[in-house]
């Protein structure tokens, strides 16, 4: 993580503003780790968490509380894509991806096909930091030091569906359990969108081979890209969808695994199940989820993410004139700025230069937080993922500060 001169002690937060000790104010244009979608300091979320905690502090996950029942109903009725009715709740993104991998493998084991265990991920991707989620991801710097113990899951090209077909054929389709992908690539590349046909083509290829499709919506889900889920932009319904971050808007550790009946049925048929985490479906976290989703609904914040995202992208676009900004891109309020050493030939900075981290630190000194992103062929990108309540004035400050920070670090 980038360092700052003052230790980052945040005393309170309100809307898009973080109040650091010593009186410094920072605009949270990264939404923390692209998680804070309803804004900070919403008293109704805190009240819901307090109420749930007072009533029932903890029950083992096979039992349920009112908050969990209500959250699952809300997700099924108003949020999840059609057919994804089987809901498992966990404590975050990595746990949700890890659970989805186990669910996919368990599905095939239960059908008597244990040889189908590989999960194809993208060459540039991030799916979390447990050993299984690291293994299906392509984030080389986060995998570094663990490569020798990671399971060997195949990787496909980022944007070429034919490349997936080739990987499946070379691996043998009967060994593949699932394909996993982020609708818009986040941490490893800085809001990279796929070509228009990519998601439908990947869906068709998975169907052709009986492979499960997992959409990792940990960053893109719950309105971040201007639709409820990223895959909604391409009209694709995966077999398994995972989420985290925006589900609770950052107010509590909460993630989810959502699957079709067809995925779960073979496991149930053999009397199998999935072991829970101690804190799976924790009642206070479920209460935060309900309150956050209610705010998203009541204040039309998913629509706001779409319209403000377009507006923010338009305001940020002039940064493309900077000699070290290769591209400003994004969908909804998930926006990336890619930095390069040489714009003429697209030459990136070196992997050890840490330019994105330096720009993030410089912007933070000047009062704006954005999230450092990038890896592999896109080593340096800034990820902008503010609360959907961001104002025009805040957007303008972010644009100005990022322009100054990029010039200060990269030169003009
Ligand atoms: C697409 C994606 N999947 C998984 C994760 C891991 O989530 P968590 O950090 O909540 O474990 C992240 C985190 O950034 C993510 O962006």
Tab-separated table of C-alpha atoms and ligand atoms in Angstrom:
chain	number	residue	atom	x	y	z
A	1	UNK	CA	0.000	0.000	0.000
A	2	UNK	CA	1.174	3.541	-0.613
A	3	UNK	CA	2.525	5.303	2.435
A	4	UNK	CA	1.496	8.725	3.642
A	5	UNK	CA	3.380	11.220	5.787
A	6	UNK	CA	0.778	11.046	8.531
A	7	UNK	CA	-0.443	7.651	9.702
A	8	UNK	CA	-3.870	7.204	8.153
A	9	UNK	CA	-6.057	7.358	11.229
A	10	UNK	CA	-9.613	8.030	10.113
A	11	UNK	CA	-11.692	9.502	12.915
A	12	UNK	CA	-14.999	9.638	11.119
A	13	UNK	CA	-16.489	9.581	7.658
A	14	UNK	CA	-19.526	11.222	6.126
A	15	UNK	CA	-20.842	10.966	2.579
A	16	UNK	CA	-17.729	10.966	0.368
A	17	UNK	CA	-15.459	12.550	2.964
A	18	UNK	CA	-12.957	10.873	5.267
A	19	UNK	CA	-11.928	12.957	8.289
A	20	UNK	CA	-8.395	12.083	9.341
A	21	UNK	CA	-6.970	12.830	12.768
A	22	UNK	CA	-5.390	16.268	12.791
A	23	UNK	CA	-8.315	17.709	10.825
A	24	UNK	CA	-7.354	16.640	7.296
A	25	UNK	CA	-10.255	15.903	4.962
A	26	UNK	CA	-9.974	13.470	2.065
A	27	UNK	CA	-12.489	12.727	-0.691
A	28	UNK	CA	-12.996	8.959	-0.791
A	29	UNK	CA	-13.052	8.615	-4.572
A	30	UNK	CA	-11.966	4.986	-4.258
A	31	UNK	CA	-14.917	4.096	-2.028
A	32	UNK	CA	-12.245	2.545	0.210
A	33	UNK	CA	-11.464	-0.599	-1.777
A	34	UNK	CA	-14.312	0.127	-4.236
A	35	UNK	CA	-16.789	-1.009	-1.600
A	36	UNK	CA	-18.513	2.091	-0.265
A	37	UNK	CA	-21.448	2.588	-2.628
A	38	UNK	CA	-24.090	4.291	-0.431
A	39	UNK	CA	-21.637	6.729	1.162
A	40	UNK	CA	-20.281	6.894	4.684
A	41	UNK	CA	-22.065	7.694	7.915
A	42	UNK	CA	-25.576	6.472	7.159
A	43	UNK	CA	-27.202	6.327	10.593
A	44	UNK	CA	-29.947	3.943	9.470
A	45	UNK	CA	-27.366	1.260	8.639
A	46	UNK	CA	-25.666	1.685	12.009
A	47	UNK	CA	-29.058	1.496	13.729
A	48	UNK	CA	-29.990	-1.696	11.861
A	49	UNK	CA	-26.686	-3.323	12.856
A	50	UNK	CA	-27.121	-2.259	16.485
A	51	UNK	CA	-30.686	-3.559	16.580
A	52	UNK	CA	-29.703	-6.945	15.138
A	53	UNK	CA	-26.761	-7.265	17.524
A	54	UNK	CA	-28.890	-6.439	20.540
A	55	UNK	CA	-31.472	-9.042	19.632
A	56	UNK	CA	-29.251	-11.974	18.629
A	57	UNK	CA	-25.488	-11.604	18.673
A	58	UNK	CA	-24.721	-14.962	17.049
A	59	UNK	CA	-26.288	-18.210	15.911
A	60	UNK	CA	-24.593	-21.055	14.075
A	61	UNK	CA	-25.071	-20.638	10.320
A	62	UNK	CA	-27.376	-23.669	9.833
A	63	UNK	CA	-29.881	-21.720	11.947
A	64	UNK	CA	-31.378	-18.476	10.737
A	65	UNK	CA	-32.313	-15.074	12.100
A	66	UNK	CA	-34.962	-12.632	10.887
A	67	UNK	CA	-32.272	-10.484	9.275
A	68	UNK	CA	-30.935	-13.381	7.246
A	69	UNK	CA	-34.395	-14.459	6.120
A	70	UNK	CA	-35.218	-10.895	5.070
A	71	UNK	CA	-31.928	-10.357	3.222
A	72	UNK	CA	-32.239	-13.613	1.283
A	73	UNK	CA	-35.827	-12.736	0.307
A	74	UNK	CA	-34.802	-9.254	-0.785
A	75	UNK	CA	-31.924	-10.601	-2.862
A	76	UNK	CA	-34.111	-13.209	-4.559
A	77	UNK	CA	-37.065	-10.932	-5.217
A	78	UNK	CA	-35.380	-7.747	-6.309
A	79	UNK	CA	-31.676	-8.075	-6.927
A	80	UNK	CA	-30.375	-11.366	-8.252
A	81	UNK	CA	-30.495	-12.332	-11.932
A	82	UNK	CA	-33.305	-14.808	-12.759
A	83	UNK	CA	-32.747	-18.381	-11.594
A	84	UNK	CA	-29.952	-17.627	-9.122
A	85	UNK	CA	-32.175	-18.547	-6.205
A	86	UNK	CA	-29.773	-20.555	-4.080
A	87	UNK	CA	-28.108	-18.130	-1.693
A	88	UNK	CA	-25.101	-18.680	0.555
A	89	UNK	CA	-23.801	-15.775	2.644
A	90	UNK	CA	-20.180	-15.377	3.721
A	91	UNK	CA	-17.931	-12.623	5.067
A	92	UNK	CA	-16.345	-11.138	1.956
A	93	UNK	CA	-15.189	-11.465	-1.613
A	94	UNK	CA	-12.400	-14.029	-1.259
A	95	UNK	CA	-14.621	-16.300	0.811
A	96	UNK	CA	-17.358	-16.032	-1.806
A	97	UNK	CA	-14.973	-16.966	-4.645
A	98	UNK	CA	-13.448	-19.779	-2.613
A	99	UNK	CA	-16.948	-21.099	-1.881
A	100	UNK	CA	-17.949	-20.858	-5.553
A	101	UNK	CA	-14.899	-22.936	-6.538
A	102	UNK	CA	-15.786	-25.565	-3.946
A	103	UNK	CA	-19.414	-25.485	-5.074
A	104	UNK	CA	-18.438	-26.072	-8.715
A	105	UNK	CA	-16.088	-28.949	-7.811
A	106	UNK	CA	-18.652	-30.436	-5.415
A	107	UNK	CA	-21.287	-30.241	-8.177
A	108	UNK	CA	-19.210	-32.501	-10.439
A	109	UNK	CA	-18.022	-34.817	-7.658
A	110	UNK	CA	-21.671	-35.339	-6.727
A	111	UNK	CA	-22.415	-36.220	-10.364
A	112	UNK	CA	-19.650	-38.810	-10.334
A	113	UNK	CA	-17.209	-36.677	-12.330
A	114	UNK	CA	-14.362	-35.897	-9.905
A	115	UNK	CA	-11.962	-35.457	-12.842
A	116	UNK	CA	-13.755	-32.194	-13.625
A	117	UNK	CA	-12.037	-29.896	-11.125
A	118	UNK	CA	-10.171	-27.213	-13.093
A	119	UNK	CA	-11.460	-23.645	-13.039
A	120	UNK	CA	-10.329	-21.518	-15.964
A	121	UNK	CA	-9.553	-17.906	-15.045
A	122	UNK	CA	-8.242	-14.996	-17.073
A	123	UNK	CA	-4.564	-14.206	-17.555
A	124	UNK	CA	-5.140	-10.771	-16.039
A	125	UNK	CA	-7.634	-10.974	-13.185
A	126	UNK	CA	-8.088	-10.820	-9.445
A	127	UNK	CA	-10.423	-13.051	-7.497
A	128	UNK	CA	-9.145	-12.792	-3.937
A	129	UNK	CA	-6.392	-13.863	-1.656
A	130	UNK	CA	-7.279	-17.287	-0.251
A	131	UNK	CA	-5.121	-19.972	-1.830
A	132	UNK	CA	-7.943	-21.185	-4.095
A	133	UNK	CA	-9.024	-17.706	-5.204
A	134	UNK	CA	-5.379	-16.718	-5.813
A	135	UNK	CA	-4.955	-19.880	-7.876
A	136	UNK	CA	-7.826	-19.120	-10.261
A	137	UNK	CA	-6.730	-15.485	-10.541
A	138	UNK	CA	-4.033	-14.073	-12.777
A	139	UNK	CA	-2.683	-11.329	-10.522
A	140	UNK	CA	1.022	-12.116	-10.824
A	141	UNK	CA	2.306	-9.827	-8.081
A	142	UNK	CA	-0.271	-11.056	-5.546
A	143	UNK	CA	0.455	-14.686	-6.539
A	144	UNK	CA	4.178	-14.110	-6.194
A	145	UNK	CA	5.783	-16.192	-3.455
A	146	UNK	CA	2.883	-18.650	-3.484
A	147	UNK	CA	3.108	-19.937	-7.074
A	148	UNK	CA	4.668	-23.218	-5.943
A	149	UNK	CA	1.726	-24.095	-3.700
A	150	UNK	CA	-1.123	-22.841	-5.889
A	151	UNK	CA	-3.249	-25.399	-7.716
A	152	UNK	CA	-2.629	-25.341	-11.428
A	153	UNK	CA	-5.814	-23.854	-12.846
A	154	UNK	CA	-5.597	-22.954	-16.566
A	155	UNK	CA	-5.718	-19.348	-17.765
A	156	UNK	CA	-7.454	-17.903	-20.821
A	157	UNK	CA	-6.725	-14.710	-22.747
A	158	UNK	CA	-8.435	-11.620	-21.373
A	159	UNK	CA	-10.584	-10.607	-24.326
A	160	UNK	CA	-10.627	-13.417	-26.851
A	161	UNK	CA	-13.397	-16.017	-26.524
A	162	UNK	CA	-11.779	-18.222	-29.176
A	163	UNK	CA	-8.783	-18.359	-26.858
A	164	UNK	CA	-11.035	-19.895	-24.200
A	165	UNK	CA	-12.198	-22.535	-26.691
A	166	UNK	CA	-8.553	-23.416	-27.413
A	167	UNK	CA	-7.687	-23.687	-23.705
A	168	UNK	CA	-10.674	-25.985	-23.112
A	169	UNK	CA	-9.683	-28.218	-26.021
A	170	UNK	CA	-6.027	-28.406	-25.036
A	171	UNK	CA	-6.878	-29.188	-21.393
A	172	UNK	CA	-9.671	-31.687	-22.321
A	173	UNK	CA	-13.211	-30.378	-21.702
A	174	UNK	CA	-13.972	-33.287	-19.390
A	175	UNK	CA	-11.490	-31.923	-16.844
A	176	UNK	CA	-13.007	-28.437	-16.639
A	177	UNK	CA	-15.512	-27.635	-13.889
A	178	UNK	CA	-15.936	-23.912	-14.410
A	179	UNK	CA	-14.842	-20.667	-16.001
A	180	UNK	CA	-14.540	-17.604	-13.754
A	181	UNK	CA	-14.332	-13.966	-14.844
A	182	UNK	CA	-14.921	-10.416	-13.661
A	183	UNK	CA	-17.486	-8.609	-15.837
A	184	UNK	CA	-15.176	-5.570	-15.851
A	185	UNK	CA	-11.608	-6.287	-14.762
A	186	UNK	CA	-10.858	-4.334	-11.605
A	187	UNK	CA	-7.835	-4.568	-9.344
A	188	UNK	CA	-5.475	-6.185	-11.855
A	189	UNK	CA	-6.073	-3.778	-14.746
A	190	UNK	CA	-8.167	-0.754	-13.744
A	191	UNK	CA	-11.677	-1.076	-15.216
A	192	UNK	CA	-11.018	-2.952	-18.452
A	193	UNK	CA	-14.194	-3.821	-20.374
A	194	UNK	CA	-14.481	-6.920	-22.564
A	195	UNK	CA	-15.439	-6.713	-26.261
A	196	UNK	CA	-19.260	-6.621	-26.741
A	197	UNK	CA	-19.570	-10.298	-27.721
A	198	UNK	CA	-17.199	-11.682	-25.137
A	199	UNK	CA	-19.645	-12.531	-22.345
A	200	UNK	CA	-22.323	-14.051	-24.655
A	201	UNK	CA	-19.617	-16.054	-26.451
A	202	UNK	CA	-18.150	-17.318	-23.163
A	203	UNK	CA	-21.663	-18.309	-22.006
A	204	UNK	CA	-22.198	-20.247	-25.264
A	205	UNK	CA	-18.818	-21.994	-25.022
A	206	UNK	CA	-19.489	-23.058	-21.423
A	207	UNK	CA	-22.920	-24.417	-22.434
A	208	UNK	CA	-21.417	-26.333	-25.333
A	209	UNK	CA	-19.032	-28.164	-22.987
A	210	UNK	CA	-21.261	-28.471	-19.880
A	211	UNK	CA	-18.943	-26.111	-17.975
A	212	UNK	CA	-20.282	-23.881	-15.177
A	213	UNK	CA	-19.889	-20.128	-15.632
A	214	UNK	CA	-18.967	-18.127	-12.530
A	215	UNK	CA	-19.311	-14.322	-12.650
A	216	UNK	CA	-17.129	-12.635	-10.044
A	217	UNK	CA	-19.175	-9.557	-9.210
A	218	UNK	CA	-17.315	-8.752	-5.991
A	219	UNK	CA	-16.311	-5.347	-7.353
A	220	UNK	CA	-18.873	-4.852	-10.135
A	221	UNK	CA	-21.966	-6.012	-8.239
A	222	UNK	CA	-24.738	-4.094	-6.524
A	223	UNK	CA	-24.785	-1.131	-8.868
A	224	UNK	CA	-21.112	-0.293	-9.274
A	225	UNK	CA	-21.252	-0.386	-13.094
A	226	UNK	CA	-24.650	1.323	-13.370
A	227	UNK	CA	-26.710	-1.892	-13.481
A	228	UNK	CA	-27.486	-4.210	-10.598
A	229	UNK	CA	-24.765	-6.579	-11.821
A	230	UNK	CA	-22.037	-6.214	-14.402
A	231	UNK	CA	-23.260	-9.191	-16.448
A	232	UNK	CA	-26.600	-7.371	-16.924
A	233	UNK	CA	-24.841	-5.150	-19.499
A	234	UNK	CA	-24.380	-8.192	-21.723
A	235	UNK	CA	-27.652	-10.024	-21.015
A	236	UNK	CA	-25.820	-13.051	-19.642
A	237	UNK	CA	-26.894	-15.109	-16.630
A	238	UNK	CA	-24.091	-17.148	-15.058
A	239	UNK	CA	-24.599	-20.451	-13.222
A	240	UNK	CA	-22.904	-19.038	-10.137
A	241	UNK	CA	-22.468	-15.392	-9.207
A	242	UNK	CA	-20.376	-14.139	-6.307
A	243	UNK	CA	-20.429	-10.752	-4.637
A	244	UNK	CA	-19.142	-8.850	-1.646
A	245	UNK	CA	-18.119	-5.221	-1.223
A	246	UNK	CA	-21.247	-3.274	-2.311
A	247	UNK	CA	-23.709	-5.736	-0.771
A	248	UNK	CA	-23.163	-4.120	2.600
A	249	UNK	CA	-21.706	-0.885	1.214
A	250	UNK	CA	-18.676	-1.375	3.445
A	251	UNK	CA	-20.672	-1.285	6.689
A	252	UNK	CA	-20.034	-4.939	7.592
A	253	UNK	CA	-18.034	-7.898	6.268
A	254	UNK	CA	-20.505	-9.601	3.932
A	255	UNK	CA	-20.298	-11.598	0.726
A	256	UNK	CA	-22.526	-14.006	-1.131
A	257	UNK	CA	-22.572	-17.008	-3.446
A	258	UNK	CA	-25.662	-17.288	-5.626
A	259	UNK	CA	-26.368	-20.337	-7.759
A	260	UNK	CA	-29.074	-21.988	-9.811
A	261	UNK	CA	-31.025	-25.032	-8.634
A	262	UNK	CA	-29.245	-27.035	-11.338
A	263	UNK	CA	-25.867	-26.340	-9.705
A	264	UNK	CA	-27.011	-27.335	-6.235
A	265	UNK	CA	-29.383	-30.224	-7.067
A	266	UNK	CA	-26.723	-32.937	-7.657
A	267	UNK	CA	-25.100	-32.122	-4.305
A	268	UNK	CA	-28.445	-32.338	-2.498
A	269	UNK	CA	-29.260	-35.571	-4.343
A	270	UNK	CA	-26.305	-37.364	-2.759
A	271	UNK	CA	-27.022	-35.852	0.645
A	272	UNK	CA	-24.003	-33.554	0.412
A	273	UNK	CA	-23.586	-30.000	1.559
A	274	UNK	CA	-21.044	-27.263	2.065
A	275	UNK	CA	-19.321	-26.587	5.374
A	276	UNK	CA	-20.006	-23.101	6.705
A	277	UNK	CA	-17.593	-20.505	8.057
A	278	UNK	CA	-18.231	-19.561	11.706
A	279	UNK	CA	-19.368	-16.111	10.624
A	280	UNK	CA	-21.339	-17.118	7.515
A	281	UNK	CA	-24.609	-15.151	7.267
A	282	UNK	CA	-23.826	-13.241	10.443
A	283	UNK	CA	-26.972	-11.508	11.574
A	284	UNK	CA	-25.503	-8.020	12.089
A	285	UNK	CA	-23.867	-8.203	8.641
A	286	UNK	CA	-27.196	-9.283	7.114
A	287	UNK	CA	-28.845	-6.289	8.795
A	288	UNK	CA	-26.230	-4.022	7.218
A	289	UNK	CA	-26.922	-5.671	3.845
A	290	UNK	CA	-30.675	-5.067	4.080
A	291	UNK	CA	-30.172	-1.442	5.111
A	292	UNK	CA	-27.615	-0.804	2.348
A	293	UNK	CA	-29.787	-2.386	-0.359
A	294	UNK	CA	-32.792	-0.416	0.907
A	295	UNK	CA	-30.859	2.837	0.511
A	296	UNK	CA	-29.744	1.818	-2.993
A	297	UNK	CA	-33.394	1.141	-3.884
A	298	UNK	CA	-35.060	4.098	-2.163
A	299	UNK	CA	-32.573	6.642	-3.508
A	300	UNK	CA	-32.301	5.149	-7.021
A	301	UNK	CA	-28.568	4.877	-6.547
A	302	UNK	CA	-27.980	2.221	-9.195
A	303	UNK	CA	-29.353	4.656	-11.777
A	304	UNK	CA	-27.223	7.364	-10.162
A	305	UNK	CA	-24.159	5.176	-10.661
A	306	UNK	CA	-24.988	4.950	-14.381
A	307	UNK	CA	-25.629	8.652	-14.963
A	308	UNK	CA	-22.953	9.987	-12.629
A	309	UNK	CA	-20.528	7.450	-14.075
A	310	UNK	CA	-21.021	8.851	-17.574
A	311	UNK	CA	-20.678	12.376	-16.239
A	312	UNK	CA	-17.535	11.556	-14.237
A	313	UNK	CA	-15.968	9.787	-17.224
A	314	UNK	CA	-16.642	12.887	-19.369
A	315	UNK	CA	-15.012	15.132	-16.746
A	316	UNK	CA	-12.002	12.806	-16.408
A	317	UNK	CA	-11.543	12.285	-20.158
A	318	UNK	CA	-9.341	15.408	-20.650
A	319	UNK	CA	-6.711	13.657	-18.498
A	320	UNK	CA	-6.094	11.554	-21.620
A	321	UNK	CA	-4.248	14.603	-22.978
A	322	UNK	CA	-1.582	13.997	-20.344
A	323	UNK	CA	1.561	12.458	-21.891
A	324	UNK	CA	1.585	9.611	-19.363
A	325	UNK	CA	-2.146	8.758	-19.393
A	326	UNK	CA	-2.838	6.039	-21.932
A	327	UNK	CA	-6.582	5.758	-21.368
A	328	UNK	CA	-9.482	6.815	-19.179
A	329	UNK	CA	-12.224	4.159	-19.309
A	330	UNK	CA	-14.968	2.564	-17.304
A	331	UNK	CA	-18.575	1.632	-16.804
A	332	UNK	CA	-20.841	3.355	-14.302
A	333	UNK	CA	-18.854	4.494	-11.293
A	334	UNK	CA	-16.032	2.015	-11.914
A	335	UNK	CA	-13.470	4.075	-13.781
A	336	UNK	CA	-9.824	3.364	-14.548
A	337	UNK	CA	-6.953	5.615	-15.565
A	338	UNK	CA	-4.053	3.740	-17.150
A	339	UNK	CA	-0.588	5.262	-16.760
A	340	UNK	CA	2.283	4.542	-19.173
A	341	UNK	CA	5.899	5.556	-19.548
A	342	UNK	CA	5.539	6.273	-23.256
A	343	UNK	CA	2.157	7.034	-24.705
A	344	UNK	CA	3.324	6.921	-28.326
A	345	UNK	CA	4.142	3.215	-28.246
A	346	UNK	CA	2.130	2.302	-25.112
A	347	UNK	CA	5.261	1.229	-23.215
A	348	UNK	CA	4.301	0.691	-19.563
A	349	UNK	CA	6.413	1.677	-16.586
A	350	UNK	CA	8.553	-1.105	-15.135
A	351	UNK	CA	6.909	-3.524	-12.713
A	352	UNK	CA	9.035	-2.235	-9.839
A	353	UNK	CA	8.508	1.481	-10.501
A	354	UNK	CA	5.242	1.460	-8.574
A	355	UNK	CA	3.975	4.527	-10.411
A	356	UNK	CA	0.290	3.949	-9.620
A	357	UNK	CA	1.135	3.659	-5.925
A	358	UNK	CA	3.164	6.864	-6.097
A	359	UNK	CA	0.352	8.756	-7.814
A	360	UNK	CA	-2.149	7.412	-5.265
A	361	UNK	CA	0.097	8.598	-2.406
A	362	UNK	CA	0.520	12.014	-4.041
A	363	UNK	CA	-3.242	12.383	-4.586
A	364	UNK	CA	-3.840	11.380	-0.972
A	365	UNK	CA	-1.457	14.107	0.178
A	366	UNK	CA	-3.550	16.509	-1.897
A	367	UNK	CA	-6.858	15.295	-0.401
A	368	UNK	CA	-8.165	12.562	-2.701
A	369	UNK	CA	-8.168	8.792	-2.234
A	370	UNK	CA	-8.261	6.527	-5.291
A	371	UNK	CA	-7.458	2.827	-5.353
A	372	UNK	CA	-4.153	1.642	-6.870
A	373	UNK	CA	-4.635	-1.027	-9.528
A	374	UNK	CA	-2.724	-2.846	-12.241
A	375	UNK	CA	-0.547	-5.877	-12.816
A	376	UNK	CA	1.213	-7.726	-15.626
A	377	UNK	CA	0.688	-5.977	-18.966
A	378	UNK	CA	-1.143	-3.081	-17.243
A	379	UNK	CA	1.173	-2.441	-14.307
A	380	UNK	CA	-0.144	0.997	-13.407
A	381	UNK	CA	-3.733	2.128	-13.168
A	382	UNK	CA	-5.831	4.206	-10.824
A	383	UNK	CA	-9.256	2.878	-9.927
A	384	UNK	CA	-11.965	5.395	-9.187
A	385	UNK	CA	-15.003	3.898	-7.447
A	386	UNK	CA	-16.653	6.551	-5.293
A	387	UNK	CA	-19.907	6.375	-3.367
A	388	UNK	CA	-22.866	6.758	-5.748
A	389	UNK	CA	-23.764	9.904	-3.800
A	390	UNK	CA	-20.710	11.802	-5.052
A	391	UNK	CA	-21.453	15.430	-6.000
A	392	UNK	CA	-20.380	17.342	-9.105
A	393	UNK	CA	-18.142	19.574	-6.982
A	394	UNK	CA	-16.433	16.504	-5.515
A	395	UNK	CA	-15.949	15.067	-9.011
A	396	UNK	CA	-14.303	18.300	-10.144
A	397	UNK	CA	-11.933	18.270	-7.169
A	398	UNK	CA	-10.996	14.658	-7.915
A	399	UNK	CA	-10.270	15.491	-11.579
A	400	UNK	CA	-8.110	18.483	-10.620
A	401	UNK	CA	-6.185	16.640	-7.900
A	402	UNK	CA	-5.539	13.574	-10.072
A	403	UNK	CA	-4.244	15.798	-12.877
A	404	UNK	CA	-1.857	17.506	-10.451
A	405	UNK	CA	-0.768	14.230	-8.837
A	406	UNK	CA	-0.072	12.547	-12.189
A	407	UNK	CA	1.989	15.550	-13.342
A	408	UNK	CA	3.869	15.715	-10.033
A	409	UNK	CA	4.834	12.014	-10.159
A	410	UNK	CA	5.072	11.237	-13.880
A	411	UNK	CA	6.100	14.684	-15.171
A	412	UNK	CA	4.363	16.683	-17.919
B	1	LIG	C1	-13.279	-9.151	-8.453
B	1	LIG	C2	-12.833	-9.412	-7.049
B	1	LIG	N1	-12.975	-10.642	-6.530
B	1	LIG	C3	-12.598	-10.929	-5.273
B	1	LIG	C4	-12.045	-9.967	-4.463
B	1	LIG	C5	-11.643	-10.307	-3.066
B	1	LIG	O1	-12.536	-9.728	-2.155
B	1	LIG	P1	-12.141	-9.493	-0.625
B	1	LIG	O2	-11.018	-8.515	-0.635
B	1	LIG	O3	-13.414	-8.946	-0.028
B	1	LIG	O4	-11.774	-10.800	-0.058
B	1	LIG	C6	-11.876	-8.672	-4.948
B	1	LIG	C7	-11.275	-7.620	-4.126
B	1	LIG	O5	-10.882	-6.589	-4.580
B	1	LIG	C8	-12.285	-8.384	-6.285
B	1	LIG	O6	-12.145	-7.171	-6.815
